[in-house]
Coordinates of N, CA, C and O in Angstrom, one line a residue:
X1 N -68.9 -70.9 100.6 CA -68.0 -71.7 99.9 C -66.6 -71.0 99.9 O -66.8 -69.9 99.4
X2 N -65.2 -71.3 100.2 CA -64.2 -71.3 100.0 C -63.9 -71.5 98.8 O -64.8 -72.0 98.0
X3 N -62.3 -70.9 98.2 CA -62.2 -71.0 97.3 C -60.2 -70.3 97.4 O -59.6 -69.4 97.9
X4 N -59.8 -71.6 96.5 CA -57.8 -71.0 96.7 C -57.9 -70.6 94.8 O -58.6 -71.0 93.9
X5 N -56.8 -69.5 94.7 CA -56.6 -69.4 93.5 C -55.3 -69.1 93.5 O -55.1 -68.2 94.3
X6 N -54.2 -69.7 92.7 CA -53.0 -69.8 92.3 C -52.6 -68.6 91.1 O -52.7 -68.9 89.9
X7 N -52.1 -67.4 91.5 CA -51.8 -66.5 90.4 C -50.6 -66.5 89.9 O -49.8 -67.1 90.7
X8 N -50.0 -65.9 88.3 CA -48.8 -66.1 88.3 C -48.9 -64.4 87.5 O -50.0 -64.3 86.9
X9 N -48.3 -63.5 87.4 CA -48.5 -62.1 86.7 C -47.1 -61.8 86.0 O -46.0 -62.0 86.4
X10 N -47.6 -61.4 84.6 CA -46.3 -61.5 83.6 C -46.5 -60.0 82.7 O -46.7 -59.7 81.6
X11 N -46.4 -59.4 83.7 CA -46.3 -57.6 82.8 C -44.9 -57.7 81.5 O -43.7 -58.0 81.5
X12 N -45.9 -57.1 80.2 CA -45.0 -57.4 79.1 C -44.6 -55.9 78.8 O -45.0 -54.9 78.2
X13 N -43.4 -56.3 79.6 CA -42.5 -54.4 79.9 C -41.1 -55.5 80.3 O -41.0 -56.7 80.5
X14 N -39.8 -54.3 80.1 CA -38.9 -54.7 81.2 C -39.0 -54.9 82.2 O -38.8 -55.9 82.9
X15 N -39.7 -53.2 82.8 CA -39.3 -53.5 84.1 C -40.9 -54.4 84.8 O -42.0 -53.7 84.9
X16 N -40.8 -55.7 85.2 CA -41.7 -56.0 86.0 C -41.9 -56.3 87.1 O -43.0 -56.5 87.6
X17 N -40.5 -56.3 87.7 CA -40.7 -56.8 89.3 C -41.6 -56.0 89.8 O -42.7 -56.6 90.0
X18 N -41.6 -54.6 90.1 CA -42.1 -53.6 90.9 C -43.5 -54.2 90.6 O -44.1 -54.8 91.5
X19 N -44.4 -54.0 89.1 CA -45.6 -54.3 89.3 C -46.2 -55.5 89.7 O -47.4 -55.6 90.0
X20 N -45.2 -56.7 89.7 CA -45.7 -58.0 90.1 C -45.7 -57.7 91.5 O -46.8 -58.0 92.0
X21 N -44.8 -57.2 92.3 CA -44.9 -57.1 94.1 C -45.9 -55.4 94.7 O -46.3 -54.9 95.8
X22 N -45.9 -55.0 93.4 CA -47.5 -53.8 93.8 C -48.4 -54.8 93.8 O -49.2 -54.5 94.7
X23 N -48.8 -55.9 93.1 CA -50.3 -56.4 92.7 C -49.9 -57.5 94.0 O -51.0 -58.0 94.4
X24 N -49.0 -57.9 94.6 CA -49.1 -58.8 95.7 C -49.2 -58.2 96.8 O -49.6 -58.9 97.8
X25 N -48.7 -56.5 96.9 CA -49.0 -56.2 98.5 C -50.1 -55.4 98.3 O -50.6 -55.0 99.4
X26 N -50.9 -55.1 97.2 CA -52.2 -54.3 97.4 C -53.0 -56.3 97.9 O -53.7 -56.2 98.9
X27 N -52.9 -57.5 97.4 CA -53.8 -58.3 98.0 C -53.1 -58.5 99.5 O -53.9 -58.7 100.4
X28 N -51.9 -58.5 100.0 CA -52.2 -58.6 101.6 C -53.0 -57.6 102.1 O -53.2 -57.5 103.3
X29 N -53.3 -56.9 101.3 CA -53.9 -55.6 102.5 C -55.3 -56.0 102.7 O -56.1 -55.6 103.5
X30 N -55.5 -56.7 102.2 CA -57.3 -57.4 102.3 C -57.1 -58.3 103.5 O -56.6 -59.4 103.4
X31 N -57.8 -57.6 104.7 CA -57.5 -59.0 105.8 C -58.5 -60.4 105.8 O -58.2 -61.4 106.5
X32 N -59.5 -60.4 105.1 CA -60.4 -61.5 104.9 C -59.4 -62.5 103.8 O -59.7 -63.6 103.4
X33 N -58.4 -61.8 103.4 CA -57.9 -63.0 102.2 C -56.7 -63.8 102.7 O -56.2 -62.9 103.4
X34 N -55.9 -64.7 102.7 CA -55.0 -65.5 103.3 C -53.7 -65.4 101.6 O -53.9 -66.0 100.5
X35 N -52.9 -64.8 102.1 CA -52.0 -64.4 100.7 C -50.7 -65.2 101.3 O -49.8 -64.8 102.0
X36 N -50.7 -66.4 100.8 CA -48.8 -66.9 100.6 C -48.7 -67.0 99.2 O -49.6 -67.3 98.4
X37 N -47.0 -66.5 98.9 CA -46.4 -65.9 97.7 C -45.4 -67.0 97.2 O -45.2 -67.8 98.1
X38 N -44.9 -67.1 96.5 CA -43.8 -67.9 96.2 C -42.6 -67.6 95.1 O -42.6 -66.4 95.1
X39 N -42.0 -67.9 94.4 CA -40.8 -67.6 93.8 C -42.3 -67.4 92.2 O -42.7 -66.4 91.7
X40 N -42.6 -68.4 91.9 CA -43.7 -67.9 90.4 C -45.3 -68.1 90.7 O -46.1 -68.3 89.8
X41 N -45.5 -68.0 91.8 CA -46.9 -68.1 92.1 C -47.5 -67.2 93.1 O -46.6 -66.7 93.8
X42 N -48.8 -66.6 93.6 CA -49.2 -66.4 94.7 C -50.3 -67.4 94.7 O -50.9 -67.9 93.7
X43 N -50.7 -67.6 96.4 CA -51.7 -68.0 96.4 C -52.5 -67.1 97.2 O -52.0 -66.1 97.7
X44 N -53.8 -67.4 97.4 CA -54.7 -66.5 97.0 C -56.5 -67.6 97.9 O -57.2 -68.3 97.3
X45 N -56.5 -67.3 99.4 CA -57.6 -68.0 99.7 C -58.6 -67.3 100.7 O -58.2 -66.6 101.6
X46 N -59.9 -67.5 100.4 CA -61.1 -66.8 101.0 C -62.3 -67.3 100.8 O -62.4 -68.4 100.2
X47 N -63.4 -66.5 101.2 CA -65.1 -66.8 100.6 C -64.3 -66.6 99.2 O -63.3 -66.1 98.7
X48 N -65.3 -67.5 98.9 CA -65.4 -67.8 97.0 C -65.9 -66.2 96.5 O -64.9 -65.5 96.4
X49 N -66.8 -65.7 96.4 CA -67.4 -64.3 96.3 C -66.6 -63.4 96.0 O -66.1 -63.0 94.9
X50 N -66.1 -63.0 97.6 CA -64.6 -62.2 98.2 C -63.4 -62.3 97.8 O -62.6 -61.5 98.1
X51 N -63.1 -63.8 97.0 CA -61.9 -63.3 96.7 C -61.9 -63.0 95.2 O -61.0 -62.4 94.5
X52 N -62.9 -63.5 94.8 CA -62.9 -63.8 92.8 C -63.3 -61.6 92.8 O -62.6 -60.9 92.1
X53 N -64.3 -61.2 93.6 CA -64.3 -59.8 93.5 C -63.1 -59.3 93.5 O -62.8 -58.8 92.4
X54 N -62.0 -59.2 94.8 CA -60.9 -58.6 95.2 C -59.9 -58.9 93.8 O -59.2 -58.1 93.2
X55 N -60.1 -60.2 93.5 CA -58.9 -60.4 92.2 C -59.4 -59.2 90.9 O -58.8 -58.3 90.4
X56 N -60.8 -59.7 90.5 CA -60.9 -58.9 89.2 C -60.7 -57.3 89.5 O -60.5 -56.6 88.6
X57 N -60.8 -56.8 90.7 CA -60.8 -55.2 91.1 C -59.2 -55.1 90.9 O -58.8 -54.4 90.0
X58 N -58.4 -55.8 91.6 CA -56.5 -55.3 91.5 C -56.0 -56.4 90.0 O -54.9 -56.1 89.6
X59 N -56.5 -57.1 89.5 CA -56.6 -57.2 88.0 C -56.4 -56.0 87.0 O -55.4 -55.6 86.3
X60 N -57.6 -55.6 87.3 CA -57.8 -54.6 86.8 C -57.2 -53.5 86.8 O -57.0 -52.9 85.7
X61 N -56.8 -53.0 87.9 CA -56.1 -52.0 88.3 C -54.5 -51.9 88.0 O -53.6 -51.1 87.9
X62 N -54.8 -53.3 87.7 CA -52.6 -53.5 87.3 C -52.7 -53.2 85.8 O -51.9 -52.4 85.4
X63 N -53.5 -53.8 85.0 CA -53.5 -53.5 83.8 C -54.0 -52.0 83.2 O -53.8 -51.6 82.1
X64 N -54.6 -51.4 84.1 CA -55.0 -49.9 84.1 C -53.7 -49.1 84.2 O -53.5 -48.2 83.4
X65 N -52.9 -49.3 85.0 CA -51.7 -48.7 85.6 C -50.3 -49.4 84.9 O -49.2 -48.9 84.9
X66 N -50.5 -50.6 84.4 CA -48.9 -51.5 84.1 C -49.5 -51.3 82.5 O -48.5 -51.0 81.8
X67 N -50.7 -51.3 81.9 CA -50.7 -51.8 80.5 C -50.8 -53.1 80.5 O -51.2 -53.7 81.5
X68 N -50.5 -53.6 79.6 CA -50.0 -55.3 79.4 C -49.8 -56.1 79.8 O -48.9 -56.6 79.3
X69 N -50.3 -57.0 80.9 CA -50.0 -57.8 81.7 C -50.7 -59.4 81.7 O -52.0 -59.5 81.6
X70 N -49.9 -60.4 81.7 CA -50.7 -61.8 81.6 C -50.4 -62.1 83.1 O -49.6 -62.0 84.0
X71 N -52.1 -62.7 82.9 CA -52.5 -63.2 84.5 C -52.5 -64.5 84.1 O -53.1 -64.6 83.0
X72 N -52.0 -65.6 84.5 CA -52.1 -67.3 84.7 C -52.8 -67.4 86.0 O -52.2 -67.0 87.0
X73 N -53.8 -67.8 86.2 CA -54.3 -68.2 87.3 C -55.2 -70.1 87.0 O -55.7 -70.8 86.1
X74 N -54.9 -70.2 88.4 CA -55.8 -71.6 88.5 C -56.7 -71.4 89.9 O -56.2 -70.8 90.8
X75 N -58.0 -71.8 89.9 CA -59.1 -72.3 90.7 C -59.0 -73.3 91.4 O -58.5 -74.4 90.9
X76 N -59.5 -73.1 93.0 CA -60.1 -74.7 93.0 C -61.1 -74.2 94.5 O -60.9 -73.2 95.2
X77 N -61.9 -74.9 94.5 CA -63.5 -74.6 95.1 C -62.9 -75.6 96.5 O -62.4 -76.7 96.5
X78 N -63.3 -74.5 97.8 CA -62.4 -75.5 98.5 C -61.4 -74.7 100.0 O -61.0 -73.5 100.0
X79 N -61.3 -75.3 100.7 CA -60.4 -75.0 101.8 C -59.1 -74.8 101.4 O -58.5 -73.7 101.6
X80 N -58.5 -75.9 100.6 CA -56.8 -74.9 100.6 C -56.4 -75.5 99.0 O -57.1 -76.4 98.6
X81 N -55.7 -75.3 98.6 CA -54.8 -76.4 97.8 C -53.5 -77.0 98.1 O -53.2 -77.9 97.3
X82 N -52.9 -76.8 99.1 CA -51.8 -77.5 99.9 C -51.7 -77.1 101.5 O -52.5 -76.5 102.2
X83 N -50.7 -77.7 101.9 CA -50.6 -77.3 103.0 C -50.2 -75.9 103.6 O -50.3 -75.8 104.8
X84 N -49.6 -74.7 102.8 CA -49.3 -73.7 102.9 C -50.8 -72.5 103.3 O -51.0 -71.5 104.0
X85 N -51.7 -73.3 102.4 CA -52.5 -72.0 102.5 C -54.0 -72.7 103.5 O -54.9 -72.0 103.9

């Protein structure tokens, strides 16, 4: 089963760009995952398994290393959610 997930990451610091685009280039490095990015979103598509693992591991890892951070994400079970991914 496929699976797209729509992230949005809101580190509660000033500075957050840097940790919002560390937590988007640690997921391109995963070549099984299909990563398009956008102005307040990433998207985020793979085996269902594979990517819900990959997310909770650099989840984790941002809030280990950033502290504070809100994740918005959305689901959907499935080949894509638009035409982009």
């Amino acid at each position: 089963m496929k699976l797209v997930a729509e992230i949005s990451m809101y580190p509660l610091n000033e500075q957050y760009i840097e940790p919002i685009q560390t937590f988007i280039d640690r997921l391109n490095e995963y070549a099984h995952l299909k990563v398009v990015t956008s102005a307040t979103s990433t998207l985020v598509s793979g085996d269902y398994l594979a990517t819900m693992q990959v997310l909770a591991k650099e989840m984790q890892r941002s809030h280990q290393e950033v502290g504070q951070a809100i994740f918005v994400c959305k689901f959907l079970n499935g080949e894509k959610m638009s035409s982009d991914v």
